[in-house]
């Protein structure tokens, strides 16, 4: 099956800093989503981005499908950005399931 | 538009018991997927239901079973609970299997003692 690797596993920032989270995947995908998991476990959709670039406020994401990676950019980070960020993919050769990476744990200090 | 809801929020069971978790999909969605998330890990796919039929299954034993109802809500049943079944169980709904955005509910936290 498809492999999904996220880096870095942990990231500590000061409020106001920018960051880039990376997701590498091992096969062609027809679905790629970025999620933020809050301390209560809720997975919040950030982007549906199997290819291209999208922006939403301080967040943006880029997926380069031909090179099998996606990047999530967080600018001017806030303490409320803390949590775990997951990348998840569904791949063309497999079933309809989402395969998740292990996540990046982001801590933003005031 | 109503989001994905799950019940109960928390549940404590003992080893060997059976449990049923429930999920109501977002309005307009006909596909429901279930995931298990152990502490410190990413969610793992259990199975998916599309229009009341199972549409894919992950690496989980047969004691994990499910149903989808005509209104597209869904149940996850786990028999003969084991300690390792302790996890956050997440339900996700989407309007088309596989290629569409999946929206997750708040989860049910199951503790098996």
XYZ file of N, CA and C in Angstrom:
669
model
N 0.810 -1.201 0.000
C 0.000 0.000 0.000
C 0.848 1.258 0.000
N 0.176 2.376 -0.094
C 0.865 3.653 -0.167
C 1.486 4.024 1.179
N 2.624 4.684 1.132
C 3.309 5.162 2.326
C 3.200 6.681 2.385
N 2.953 7.196 3.580
C 2.850 8.640 3.776
C 3.795 9.028 4.904
N 4.715 9.929 4.594
C 5.681 10.365 5.594
C 5.567 11.863 5.804
N 5.488 12.257 7.058
C 5.390 13.682 7.382
C 6.637 14.118 8.140
N 7.026 15.348 7.862
C 8.179 15.913 8.578
C 7.973 17.401 8.801
N 8.550 17.952 9.893
C 9.204 17.207 10.966
C 8.158 16.560 11.878
N 8.535 15.631 12.724
C 7.569 15.043 13.659
C 7.142 16.028 14.745
N 8.034 16.890 15.135
C 7.737 17.886 16.157
C 8.302 19.232 15.733
N 7.576 20.292 16.091
C 7.993 21.638 15.726
C 7.569 22.593 16.830
N 8.519 23.364 17.318
C 8.216 24.351 18.357
C 8.548 25.733 17.820
N 7.581 26.628 17.890
C 7.733 27.976 17.347
C 7.362 29.026 18.381
N 7.891 30.223 18.167
C 7.411 31.384 18.903
C 6.271 32.002 18.110
N 5.335 32.539 18.822
C 4.196 33.209 18.174
C 4.719 34.227 17.159
N 4.098 34.219 15.984
C 4.503 35.144 14.932
C 5.427 34.539 13.895
N 6.020 33.388 14.209
C 6.940 32.747 13.263
C 6.167 32.043 12.158
N 6.883 31.759 11.071
C 6.318 31.002 9.953
C 6.850 29.574 9.984
N 6.112 28.654 9.359
C 6.571 27.272 9.331
C 6.100 26.574 8.073
N 6.824 25.502 7.726
C 6.472 24.661 6.588
C 6.465 23.213 7.024
N 5.338 22.544 6.779
C 5.200 21.127 7.091
C 5.185 20.376 5.774
N 5.826 19.205 5.769
C 5.957 18.460 4.519
C 5.295 17.097 4.612
N 4.753 16.658 3.488
C 4.126 15.341 3.376
C 4.623 14.702 2.090
N 5.302 13.571 2.208
C 5.737 12.802 1.047
C 4.884 11.549 0.928
N 4.521 11.174 -0.288
C 3.736 9.960 -0.487
C 4.333 9.145 -1.632
N 4.074 7.842 -1.597
C 4.850 6.920 -2.434
C 4.161 6.494 -3.725
N 2.937 6.991 -3.969
C 2.225 6.569 -5.176
C 1.320 7.714 -5.638
N 0.763 7.571 -6.833
C -0.159 8.586 -7.345
C -1.419 8.632 -6.494
N -1.913 9.824 -6.255
C -3.077 9.981 -5.376
C -4.215 10.682 -6.102
N -5.433 10.370 -5.672
C -6.587 11.099 -6.196
C -7.276 11.912 -5.110
N -6.710 11.894 -3.917
C -7.243 12.674 -2.804
C -6.088 12.947 -1.856
N -5.916 14.197 -1.474
C -4.957 14.543 -0.438
C -5.598 15.609 0.418
N -5.633 15.376 1.698
C -6.225 16.333 2.625
C -5.230 16.636 3.744
N -5.261 17.887 4.195
C -4.551 18.306 5.398
C -5.589 18.545 6.486
N -5.250 18.060 7.695
C -6.125 18.219 8.849
C -5.339 18.809 10.018
N -6.072 19.503 10.875
C -5.550 19.932 12.168
C -6.368 19.214 13.234
N -5.688 18.482 14.106
C -6.393 17.807 15.184
C -6.243 18.611 16.466
N -7.372 19.033 17.009
C -7.326 19.848 18.214
C -7.151 18.966 19.459
N -6.915 19.574 20.611
C -6.650 18.771 21.828
C -7.791 17.827 22.202
N -8.978 18.061 21.701
C -10.111 17.194 22.020
C -10.274 16.070 21.002
N -9.397 16.016 20.009
C -9.411 14.929 19.049
C -10.129 15.224 17.748
N -10.807 16.335 17.652
C -11.535 16.670 16.432
C -10.573 16.939 15.287
N -10.794 16.259 14.163
C -10.008 16.504 12.954
C -10.713 17.576 12.145
N -10.024 18.684 11.962
C -10.595 19.822 11.253
C -9.979 19.891 9.867
N -10.849 19.912 8.853
C -10.365 20.016 7.482
C -9.664 21.345 7.246
N -8.468 21.280 6.691
C -7.780 22.506 6.297
C -7.851 22.670 4.781
N -7.416 21.639 4.053
C -7.403 21.698 2.602
C -7.690 20.329 2.007
N -8.418 20.350 0.905
C -8.520 19.217 -0.005
C -7.685 19.615 -1.207
N -6.531 18.960 -1.407
C -5.583 19.490 -2.387
C -4.786 18.366 -3.047
N -5.422 17.567 -3.927
C -4.661 16.520 -4.619
C -3.625 17.074 -5.603
N -3.785 18.340 -5.971
C -2.773 18.992 -6.804
C -2.979 20.495 -6.706
N -1.938 21.261 -7.053
C -2.079 22.704 -7.110
C -1.819 23.405 -5.794
N -2.265 24.643 -5.717
C -2.026 25.509 -4.565
C -3.335 26.141 -4.121
N -3.517 26.192 -2.799
C -4.689 26.849 -2.222
C -4.255 27.684 -1.033
N -5.034 28.710 -0.754
C -4.757 29.557 0.395
C -6.030 29.813 1.159
N -5.897 29.853 2.491
C -7.024 30.181 3.352
C -6.482 30.969 4.534
N -6.565 32.287 4.420
C -6.055 33.124 5.506
C -4.556 32.973 5.666
N -4.123 32.633 6.880
C -2.684 32.481 7.153
C -2.132 31.127 6.695
N -3.010 30.261 6.247
C -2.589 28.938 5.817
C -2.612 28.843 4.299
N -1.638 28.117 3.776
C -1.674 27.783 2.355
C -1.059 26.397 2.185
N -1.382 25.772 1.059
C -0.866 24.437 0.792
C -0.562 24.306 -0.686
N 0.449 23.513 -0.967
C 0.832 23.217 -2.343
C 1.077 21.732 -2.453
N 0.504 21.105 -3.476
C 0.778 19.705 -3.768
C 1.383 19.607 -5.165
N 2.544 18.969 -5.239
C 3.177 18.696 -6.523
C 3.018 17.199 -6.770
N 1.930 16.853 -7.451
C 1.553 15.443 -7.583
C 2.619 14.638 -8.328
N 3.235 15.252 -9.330
C 4.223 14.525 -10.136
C 5.463 14.177 -9.317
N 5.739 14.965 -8.278
C 6.892 14.698 -7.425
C 6.487 14.106 -6.084
N 5.196 13.867 -5.912
C 4.668 13.135 -4.760
C 4.989 13.785 -3.423
N 4.687 15.076 -3.330
C 4.799 15.722 -2.031
C 3.800 16.870 -1.942
N 3.518 17.227 -0.694
C 2.661 18.366 -0.414
C 3.264 19.149 0.744
N 3.067 20.451 0.715
C 3.574 21.343 1.742
C 2.433 22.148 2.336
N 2.454 22.298 3.643
C 1.501 23.165 4.342
C 2.296 24.302 4.968
N 1.904 25.532 4.614
C 2.572 26.715 5.140
C 1.686 27.388 6.178
N 2.273 27.707 7.312
C 1.569 28.475 8.327
C 2.344 29.767 8.552
N 1.692 30.878 8.321
C 2.379 32.156 8.503
C 1.863 32.854 9.759
N 2.717 33.665 10.347
C 2.370 34.445 11.548
C 1.639 33.567 12.560
N 2.286 32.499 12.969
C 1.631 31.488 13.805
C 1.088 32.079 15.108
N 0.005 31.481 15.572
C -0.653 31.874 16.813
C -0.720 30.662 17.736
N -0.903 30.911 19.022
C -0.939 29.795 19.977
C -2.069 28.821 19.651
N -3.121 29.348 19.062
C -4.263 28.484 18.698
C -3.938 27.559 17.534
N -2.807 27.762 16.867
C -2.381 26.845 15.805
C -1.774 25.563 16.380
N -1.503 25.546 17.653
C -0.917 24.355 18.274
C -1.815 23.140 18.086
N -1.190 21.984 17.989
C -1.931 20.742 17.782
C -1.156 19.848 16.838
N -1.823 18.823 16.360
C -1.178 17.891 15.435
C -1.769 18.078 14.043
N -0.888 18.179 13.068
C -1.289 18.343 11.673
C -1.061 17.028 10.938
N -2.117 16.548 10.304
C -2.047 15.298 9.555
C -2.238 15.560 8.064
N -1.469 14.810 7.304
C -1.671 14.692 5.874
C -2.282 13.316 5.630
N -3.269 13.221 4.757
C -3.902 11.943 4.450
C -4.157 11.863 2.954
N -3.947 10.675 2.389
C -4.108 10.496 0.946
C -4.957 9.272 0.650
N -5.626 9.314 -0.498
C -6.248 8.124 -1.075
C -5.582 7.948 -2.434
N -5.192 6.729 -2.748
C -4.397 6.563 -3.958
C -5.149 5.845 -5.068
N -4.717 6.121 -6.297
C -5.447 5.671 -7.469
C -5.520 4.153 -7.561
N -4.467 3.458 -7.144
C -4.431 2.011 -7.306
C -5.062 1.240 -6.169
N -5.520 1.923 -5.157
C -6.033 1.236 -3.973
C -7.516 1.423 -3.784
N -7.956 1.224 -2.569
C -9.371 1.363 -2.261
C -9.665 2.829 -1.955
N -10.810 3.063 -1.369
C -11.250 4.437 -1.176
C -10.794 5.023 0.155
N -9.969 4.302 0.902
C -9.642 4.757 2.239
C -8.616 5.884 2.207
N -8.633 6.693 3.253
C -7.585 7.670 3.481
C -6.478 7.007 4.300
N -5.242 7.190 3.861
C -4.080 6.719 4.613
C -3.396 7.942 5.212
N -3.233 7.921 6.512
C -2.689 9.071 7.230
C -1.203 8.908 7.485
N -0.495 10.036 7.494
C 0.844 10.061 8.024
C 0.789 10.054 9.546
N 1.969 10.086 10.162
C 2.027 10.055 11.625
C 1.843 11.426 12.250
N 1.796 12.446 11.420
C 1.501 13.772 11.923
C 2.717 14.583 12.302
N 2.524 15.901 12.349
C 3.511 16.842 12.878
C 2.874 17.533 14.069
N 3.531 17.402 15.227
C 3.023 18.068 16.420
C 3.618 19.467 16.517
N 2.746 20.464 16.396
C 3.171 21.861 16.418
C 2.834 22.490 17.768
N 3.822 23.104 18.371
C 3.609 23.863 19.602
C 4.018 25.305 19.340
N 3.084 26.226 19.535
C 3.364 27.648 19.356
C 3.353 28.297 20.735
N 4.480 28.815 21.129
C 4.611 29.445 22.447
C 4.378 30.947 22.368
N 3.749 31.523 23.410
C 3.471 32.972 23.390
C 4.737 33.788 23.575
N -26.485 23.512 7.224
C -25.923 22.191 6.938
C -25.441 21.555 8.242
N -25.919 20.334 8.538
C -25.558 19.660 9.774
C -24.261 18.908 9.561
N -23.311 19.038 10.520
C -22.046 18.338 10.409
C -22.173 16.890 10.834
N -21.028 16.197 10.853
C -20.978 14.805 11.269
C -21.057 14.735 12.793
N -21.941 13.899 13.286
C -22.067 13.735 14.731
C -21.813 12.279 15.107
N -21.294 12.076 16.319
C -21.010 10.739 16.806
C -21.502 10.603 18.239
N -21.909 9.387 18.584
C -22.297 9.116 19.963
C -21.912 7.691 20.336
N -21.607 7.454 21.617
C -21.428 8.471 22.660
C -20.082 9.180 22.515
N -19.829 10.134 23.391
C -18.563 10.864 23.362
C -17.460 10.023 23.992
N -17.789 9.435 25.110
C -16.848 8.585 25.841
C -17.549 7.296 26.238
N -16.753 6.242 26.381
C -17.328 4.950 26.724
C -16.257 4.129 27.431
N -16.661 3.476 28.516
C -15.750 2.579 29.223
C -16.370 1.193 29.238
N -15.612 0.214 28.782
C -16.075 -1.166 28.732
C -15.016 -2.068 29.348
N -15.391 -3.302 29.617
C -14.417 -4.275 30.103
C -14.126 -5.289 29.011
N -12.983 -5.888 29.117
C -12.528 -6.871 28.134
C -13.587 -7.963 27.951
N -13.833 -8.327 26.680
C -14.812 -9.357 26.366
C -16.203 -8.827 26.058
N -16.474 -7.569 26.442
C -17.793 -7.000 26.161
C -17.905 -6.598 24.697
N -19.113 -6.167 24.337
C -19.401 -5.708 22.988
C -19.777 -4.230 23.051
N -19.511 -3.486 21.970
C -19.826 -2.062 21.971
C -20.374 -1.656 20.599
N -21.268 -0.700 20.598
C -21.813 -0.118 19.363
C -21.612 1.380 19.389
N -20.967 1.884 18.360
C -20.748 3.320 18.208
C -21.583 3.815 17.030
N -22.051 5.047 17.133
C -22.967 5.571 16.131
C -22.455 6.839 15.473
N -22.857 7.024 14.214
C -22.389 8.171 13.440
C -23.526 8.645 12.535
N -23.770 9.925 12.540
C -24.702 10.531 11.598
C -23.917 11.343 10.596
N -24.112 11.043 9.338
C -23.316 11.705 8.300
C -23.827 13.122 8.055
N -22.983 13.904 7.432
C -23.357 15.259 7.055
C -24.457 15.175 6.002
N -25.395 16.118 6.050
C -26.513 16.065 5.105
C -25.992 16.117 3.678
N -26.589 15.272 2.829
C -26.179 15.203 1.429
C -25.071 14.204 1.171
N -24.521 13.588 2.218
C -23.435 12.628 2.062
C -23.968 11.205 2.123
N -23.456 10.318 1.229
C -23.925 8.934 1.206
C -22.825 7.938 1.551
N -21.662 8.433 1.928
C -20.517 7.570 2.212
C -20.007 7.839 3.621
N -19.822 6.762 4.381
C -19.307 6.878 5.740
C -18.103 5.963 5.898
N -17.046 6.498 6.478
C -15.838 5.723 6.754
C -15.555 5.756 8.249
N -15.017 4.677 8.772
C -14.651 4.591 10.182
C -13.145 4.413 10.305
N -12.578 5.086 11.307
C -11.142 5.033 11.562
C -10.911 4.814 13.052
N -9.807 4.143 13.351
C -9.372 3.958 14.729
C -8.071 4.722 14.931
N -8.006 5.532 15.985
C -6.791 6.281 16.256
C -6.271 5.936 17.649
N -5.183 5.196 17.695
C -4.532 4.896 18.977
C -3.742 6.126 19.420
N -3.441 6.181 20.685
C -2.758 7.332 21.261
C -1.416 7.568 20.565
N -1.204 8.781 20.089
C 0.069 9.139 19.472
C 0.240 8.690 18.035
N -0.814 8.126 17.450
C -0.733 7.626 16.077
C -1.708 8.377 15.173
N -1.535 8.179 13.867
C -2.526 8.691 12.925
C -3.700 7.725 12.845
N -4.844 8.209 12.398
C -6.008 7.324 12.250
C -5.745 6.187 11.272
N -6.309 5.014 11.573
C -6.203 3.840 10.715
C -7.589 3.481 10.191
N -7.681 3.229 8.896
C -8.956 2.921 8.240
C -9.485 1.564 8.695
N -10.764 1.543 9.111
C -11.404 0.286 9.484
C -12.226 -0.231 8.309
N -13.224 0.514 7.899
C -14.012 0.192 6.705
C -14.807 1.404 6.268
N -15.408 1.245 5.072
C -16.227 2.306 4.494
C -17.547 1.727 4.013
N -18.609 2.492 4.148
C -19.915 2.128 3.633
C -20.375 3.169 2.623
N -20.861 2.659 1.502
C -21.378 3.506 0.422
C -22.737 2.960 0.040
N -23.760 3.790 0.213
C -25.133 3.390 -0.107
C -25.472 2.029 0.506
N -25.166 1.886 1.778
C -25.538 0.740 2.624
C -24.725 -0.524 2.365
N -23.702 -0.456 1.496
C -22.866 -1.619 1.230
C -21.430 -1.327 1.693
N -20.761 -2.360 2.203
C -19.359 -2.178 2.562
C -18.557 -1.952 1.284
N -17.708 -0.930 1.313
C -16.982 -0.499 0.120
C -15.499 -0.380 0.429
N -14.931 -1.411 1.013
C -13.520 -1.370 1.354
C -13.337 -1.605 2.835
N -12.290 -2.347 3.185
C -12.023 -2.691 4.568
C -10.523 -2.668 4.806
N -10.138 -2.178 5.964
C -8.741 -2.153 6.339
C -8.350 -3.446 7.034
N -7.210 -3.405 7.697
C -6.643 -4.587 8.332
C -7.194 -4.790 9.741
N -8.461 -5.016 9.848
C -9.099 -5.232 11.142
C -9.819 -6.568 11.129
N -9.839 -7.261 12.285
C -10.467 -8.595 12.333
C -11.980 -8.505 12.181
N -12.627 -9.652 11.899
C -14.078 -9.689 11.671
C -14.898 -9.250 12.877
N -14.310 -9.222 14.072
C -15.102 -8.773 15.226
C -15.415 -7.267 15.151
N -14.778 -6.589 14.194
C -15.168 -5.214 13.864
C -16.155 -5.306 12.703
N -17.384 -4.878 12.928
C -18.387 -4.935 11.871
C -19.166 -3.634 11.851
N -19.888 -3.433 10.756
C -20.611 -2.169 10.628
C -21.906 -2.313 9.878
N -22.629 -1.212 9.897
C -23.889 -1.117 9.163
C -24.036 0.303 8.673
N -24.740 0.456 7.546
C -25.190 1.787 7.151
C -26.681 1.710 6.898
N -27.385 2.689 7.334
C -28.843 2.698 7.252
C -29.312 3.521 6.052
N -30.609 3.386 5.680
C -31.105 4.125 4.510
C -30.899 5.637 4.611
N -30.847 6.187 5.826
C -30.597 7.640 5.945
C -29.107 7.944 5.952
N -28.270 6.923 5.687
C -26.825 7.005 5.579
C -26.094 7.150 6.913
N -26.822 7.118 8.021
C -26.130 7.026 9.297
C -25.498 5.640 9.402
N -24.615 5.475 10.367
C -23.840 4.226 10.408
C -23.552 3.808 11.842
N -23.314 2.523 12.008
C -22.884 1.963 13.287
C -21.592 1.191 13.107
N -20.758 1.244 14.129
C -19.576 0.397 14.216
C -19.772 -0.494 15.431
N -19.693 -1.798 15.228
C -19.825 -2.755 16.313
C -18.495 -3.472 16.517
N -18.110 -3.602 17.771
C -16.901 -4.338 18.098
C -17.262 -5.391 19.144
N -17.024 -6.651 18.795
C -17.299 -7.761 19.711
C -16.021 -8.181 20.427
N -16.209 -8.880 21.533
C -15.088 -9.472 22.272
C -13.965 -8.461 22.454
N -14.277 -7.346 23.086
C -13.329 -6.244 23.230
C -12.018 -6.700 23.876
N -10.934 -6.149 23.328
C -9.596 -6.386 23.864
C -9.021 -5.062 24.359
N -8.005 -5.166 25.221
C -7.420 -3.950 25.783
C -6.912 -3.019 24.679
N -6.356 -3.601 23.603
C -5.800 -2.806 22.501
C -6.865 -2.084 21.682
N -8.131 -2.386 21.936
C -9.199 -1.666 21.234
C -9.409 -0.275 21.825
N -8.775 0.006 22.925
C -8.872 1.345 23.512
C -8.291 2.357 22.534
N -9.109 3.322 22.142
C -8.692 4.260 21.092
C -9.773 5.300 20.896
N -9.460 6.281 20.048
C -10.453 7.235 19.571
C -11.006 6.690 18.256
N -12.302 6.561 18.163
C -12.940 6.057 16.943
C -13.576 7.239 16.220
N -13.153 7.423 14.987
C -13.583 8.570 14.189
C -14.418 8.104 13.008
N -15.441 8.859 12.756
C -16.314 8.616 11.619
C -16.155 9.792 10.658
N -16.152 9.493 9.369
C -16.043 10.551 8.371
C -17.105 10.338 7.307
N -17.669 11.419 6.804
C -18.628 11.270 5.714
C -18.164 12.066 4.506
N -18.601 11.620 3.341
C -18.277 12.310 2.103
C -19.409 12.070 1.120
N -19.421 12.895 0.067
C -20.534 12.797 -0.882
C -20.246 11.813 -1.997
N -18.982 11.419 -2.131
C -18.655 10.414 -3.142
C -17.418 9.664 -2.693
N -17.502 8.345 -2.730
C -16.439 7.510 -2.196
C -15.106 7.834 -2.862
N -14.090 8.008 -2.037
C -12.714 8.060 -2.525
C -12.195 9.414 -2.916
N -12.843 10.090 -3.826
C -12.220 11.265 -4.417
C -12.713 12.579 -3.828
N -13.610 12.503 -2.882
C -14.184 13.723 -2.349
C -13.654 13.997 -0.947
N -13.802 15.229 -0.506
C -13.377 15.614 0.827
C -14.118 14.806 1.878
N -13.379 14.257 2.841
C -14.001 13.556 3.959
C -14.053 14.495 5.162
N -15.226 14.556 5.784
C -15.443 15.406 6.948
C -15.613 14.515 8.172
N -14.863 14.834 9.206
C -14.811 13.977 10.383
C -15.702 14.481 11.511
N -16.249 13.519 12.244
C -16.966 13.826 13.454
C -16.014 14.007 14.624
N -16.551 14.327 15.801
C -15.706 14.605 16.966
C -15.094 13.363 17.596
N -15.586 12.176 17.224
C -14.989 10.944 17.737
C -15.658 10.412 18.988
N -15.457 9.118 19.205
C -15.842 8.443 20.440
C -14.591 7.865 21.058
N -14.337 8.243 22.310
C -13.150 7.720 22.990
C -13.559 6.488 23.778
N -13.040 5.329 23.378
C -13.357 4.048 24.003
C -12.185 3.611 24.878
N -12.511 3.280 26.106
C -11.517 2.730 27.034
C -11.954 1.326 27.405
N -11.072 0.359 27.218
C -11.351 -1.028 27.571
C -10.474 -1.397 28.761
N -11.132 -1.808 29.850
C -10.392 -2.138 31.082
C -10.291 -3.645 31.278
